[in-house]
């Protein structure tokens, strides 16, 4: 069950124009529920040490959180919605290599003591996150061994995704990749309605827009999804799983296997 956090709301707007909310405790109140699984896994003492360092931010669709080469000023515990991790080439082309939902966190290099990002993180579906300043995170990691452990474990899970998606982008057909991507997105967003444009989907899958149109049309004709301008609705998840390449099942199995290993 999600713990809730009572809040003290600040009067000011955030750096990015979002209303900011400072989380001062996790007791019940008029506060914001913590859905992020890393935060929920913390023992009470660590949770009480970490939550006051976080501020709740509402993030807009396509908002960039981190850019390659830039200093990581903040990290984000995703609380709802989804982030995409993109590999960006010098000519500006980019492809998605990871997806982050409420199970995850953007800013893993900070956990290893690095100060810059080598990928772009962009908000994929309107999201709410708990933001923490890099210095505050470093201070928390020094005092909170379970936080450090959870973030290290998550870093490994993200690395598994990156290696699988790299293989997927090279080896599998666009319609299989699209099905895999829709399943991963639904797992994170928690809704059968996914706000997506063809252009953005093409960028995520590293393919041409026309290929996305054809693949989405194929899935729609088979009754698996409906696709209108700017929105995909998943109608038949089981069939979508069958239409996806092996990557979705492999990733799901690996995550379950590692989550069962607590040594
Ligand atoms: Zn694949």
XYZ file of C-alpha atoms and ligand atoms in Angstrom:
264
model
C 0.000 0.000 0.000
C 1.299 3.426 -0.842
C 2.356 5.565 2.043
C 1.131 9.077 1.934
C 3.136 12.127 2.676
C 1.775 15.243 4.287
C 3.098 18.350 2.683
C 3.966 21.947 3.269
C 3.208 23.856 0.117
C 5.526 26.654 -0.896
C 4.188 29.892 -2.334
C 6.798 30.141 -5.044
C 6.926 28.528 -8.459
C 9.630 26.082 -9.383
C 12.564 26.792 -11.706
C 10.610 25.334 -14.573
C 7.388 27.113 -13.732
C 5.886 24.188 -11.861
C 4.205 24.665 -8.550
C 6.550 23.126 -6.034
C 5.586 21.221 -2.969
C 8.006 20.397 -0.221
C 7.516 17.019 1.365
C 8.008 17.477 5.079
C 6.837 14.141 6.438
C 5.134 10.955 5.347
C 2.255 11.023 7.778
C -1.278 11.029 6.480
C -2.650 14.449 5.693
C -3.679 16.406 2.669
C -0.464 15.293 1.080
C 0.758 13.513 -1.938
C 0.880 9.781 -2.086
C 4.287 8.311 -2.706
C 4.014 5.770 -5.539
C 7.689 5.599 -6.418
C 8.784 2.047 -5.624
C 12.345 2.970 -4.626
C 11.066 5.427 -2.017
C 8.411 2.965 -0.836
C 11.078 0.290 -0.273
C 13.027 2.435 2.203
C 12.923 1.617 5.902
C 11.113 4.196 7.988
C 14.225 5.889 9.384
C 15.673 6.416 5.912
C 12.351 7.495 4.519
C 12.091 10.166 7.198
C 15.597 11.334 6.358
C 15.043 11.408 2.596
C 11.473 12.694 2.106
C 12.134 16.193 3.514
C 14.839 16.640 0.868
C 12.369 16.037 -1.966
C 10.058 18.425 -3.757
C 7.079 17.340 -5.783
C 7.151 18.700 -9.352
C 4.644 18.401 -12.161
C 6.446 17.778 -15.435
C 5.111 18.616 -18.874
C 5.024 16.322 -21.888
C 8.383 16.423 -23.722
C 10.074 18.432 -20.964
C 13.806 17.674 -20.922
C 15.164 16.730 -17.497
C 18.756 15.910 -18.390
C 20.941 16.559 -21.439
C 24.099 14.688 -22.465
C 27.234 16.353 -21.129
C 25.375 18.635 -18.751
C 25.980 18.705 -15.048
C 23.292 16.815 -13.177
C 21.853 19.457 -10.863
C 18.889 17.344 -9.810
C 17.642 13.795 -9.866
C 14.036 12.651 -10.168
C 12.108 9.832 -8.517
C 9.279 9.272 -11.005
C 5.968 9.140 -9.110
C 3.569 8.874 -12.065
C 3.829 9.149 -15.830
C 6.985 8.164 -17.662
C 10.423 9.368 -18.746
C 12.337 8.222 -21.822
C 16.099 7.852 -21.838
C 17.549 8.781 -25.223
C 20.955 8.271 -26.763
C 21.732 11.406 -28.789
C 24.218 11.452 -31.660
C 26.323 14.528 -32.601
C 24.139 15.087 -35.690
C 21.094 15.403 -33.445
C 19.544 12.032 -34.225
C 18.368 10.168 -31.169
C 16.880 6.846 -30.201
C 15.250 5.644 -27.027
C 17.300 3.227 -24.944
C 15.303 3.153 -21.701
C 11.944 3.889 -20.092
C 11.473 5.038 -16.506
C 8.204 4.894 -14.596
C 7.253 4.800 -10.943
C 9.662 1.910 -10.443
C 12.532 4.177 -11.299
C 14.757 7.178 -11.014
C 16.585 9.521 -13.363
C 20.064 10.510 -12.240
C 21.814 7.171 -11.694
C 25.313 8.557 -12.535
C 25.107 10.609 -9.313
C 24.823 7.405 -7.290
C 28.210 6.281 -8.625
C 29.770 9.681 -7.876
C 29.625 11.017 -11.457
C 28.423 14.567 -12.037
C 27.257 14.606 -15.655
C 24.704 12.759 -17.752
C 25.594 10.925 -20.949
C 21.982 10.570 -22.090
C 18.944 12.799 -22.526
C 15.970 12.199 -20.260
C 12.666 13.541 -21.534
C 9.163 13.404 -20.081
C 7.206 10.993 -22.238
C 3.796 11.112 -20.596
C 2.829 13.960 -18.288
C 4.559 13.073 -15.080
C 4.800 13.900 -11.416
C 8.143 13.352 -9.751
C 9.973 13.940 -6.518
C 12.983 16.063 -7.364
C 16.109 16.097 -5.240
C 19.126 18.381 -5.644
C 22.353 16.557 -6.484
C 24.091 17.733 -3.293
C 21.141 16.692 -1.149
C 21.130 13.279 -2.815
C 24.845 12.826 -2.159
C 24.330 13.736 1.490
C 21.392 11.324 1.759
C 23.354 8.491 0.142
C 26.121 8.906 2.733
C 23.611 8.316 5.531
C 21.123 5.917 3.931
C 22.588 2.541 2.911
C 19.231 1.152 1.778
C 18.645 4.141 -0.499
C 22.068 3.587 -2.038
C 21.351 -0.134 -2.431
C 17.946 0.444 -4.032
C 19.391 2.964 -6.468
C 22.288 0.658 -7.350
C 19.847 -2.173 -8.000
C 17.719 0.119 -10.134
C 20.823 1.198 -12.086
C 21.426 -2.453 -12.969
C 17.794 -2.937 -14.046
C 18.070 0.127 -16.260
C 21.286 -1.276 -17.760
C 19.444 -4.507 -18.597
C 16.797 -2.474 -20.408
C 19.435 -0.546 -22.331
C 21.194 -3.693 -23.553
C 17.900 -5.368 -24.508
C 16.565 -2.314 -26.337
C 19.889 -1.896 -28.187
C 19.536 -5.466 -29.474
C 15.827 -4.935 -30.179
C 16.459 -1.826 -32.287
C 18.959 -3.747 -34.428
C 17.341 -7.179 -34.685
C 13.562 -6.830 -34.573
C 10.935 -5.525 -36.960
C 9.184 -2.210 -36.367
C 5.746 -3.685 -35.618
C 7.246 -6.056 -33.007
C 9.185 -3.158 -31.479
C 6.089 -0.976 -31.455
C 4.142 -3.703 -29.611
C 7.016 -4.118 -27.123
C 7.160 -0.372 -26.590
C 3.393 -0.050 -26.034
C 3.505 -2.836 -23.414
C 6.439 -1.255 -21.571
C 4.699 2.114 -21.673
C 1.405 0.748 -20.377
C 3.255 -0.942 -17.489
C 4.674 2.413 -16.466
C 1.804 4.785 -17.194
C -0.817 2.399 -15.782
C -3.424 3.302 -18.388
C -4.631 1.744 -21.640
C -4.756 5.239 -23.186
C -1.324 6.462 -24.183
C -0.808 10.007 -25.469
C 1.472 9.558 -28.490
C 2.194 11.208 -31.787
C 3.588 9.344 -34.789
C 6.539 11.680 -34.950
C 7.483 11.039 -31.343
C 6.933 7.296 -31.708
C 9.224 7.236 -34.727
C 11.881 9.045 -32.735
C 11.477 6.627 -29.818
C 11.784 3.579 -32.069
C 14.570 4.993 -34.215
C 12.639 4.586 -37.428
C 10.797 6.559 -40.068
C 7.400 8.054 -39.391
C 5.946 6.169 -42.361
C 7.073 2.850 -40.804
C 5.289 3.729 -37.562
C 2.132 4.577 -39.525
C 2.187 1.188 -41.270
C 2.927 -0.745 -38.055
C 0.267 1.081 -36.037
C -2.175 0.403 -38.881
C -1.331 -3.311 -38.781
C -1.892 -3.520 -35.023
C -5.124 -1.539 -35.385
C -6.441 -3.752 -38.208
C -5.801 -6.807 -36.012
C -7.918 -5.236 -33.245
C -5.036 -4.836 -30.771
C -5.063 -1.044 -30.557
C -6.920 1.972 -31.818
C -4.819 4.780 -33.073
C -6.024 8.315 -33.586
C -4.003 11.444 -33.958
C -2.072 11.859 -30.738
C -3.489 8.861 -28.870
C -3.103 5.081 -28.802
C -5.595 2.931 -26.877
C -4.645 -0.656 -26.081
C -7.651 -2.912 -26.693
C -6.193 -6.424 -26.417
C -3.138 -6.673 -24.228
C -2.730 -10.456 -24.490
C -2.600 -10.321 -28.268
C -0.251 -7.357 -28.070
C 2.102 -9.510 -25.964
C 1.992 -12.163 -28.676
C 2.665 -9.531 -31.337
C 5.717 -8.172 -29.500
C 9.224 -9.508 -30.020
C 10.851 -11.667 -27.307
C 12.386 -8.581 -25.675
C 9.342 -7.763 -23.554
C 9.129 -11.248 -22.013
C 12.914 -11.432 -21.541
C 12.987 -8.096 -19.747
C 10.011 -8.961 -17.554
C 11.575 -12.301 -16.595
C 14.956 -10.749 -15.776
C 13.413 -8.036 -13.607
C 11.361 -10.632 -11.672
C 14.388 -12.879 -11.224
C 16.570 -10.081 -9.842
C 13.794 -8.700 -7.656
C 13.545 -12.126 -6.020
C 17.267 -12.037 -5.185
C 17.802 -10.059 -2.010
C 21.189 -11.310 -0.906
Zn 12.832 -6.779 -29.501
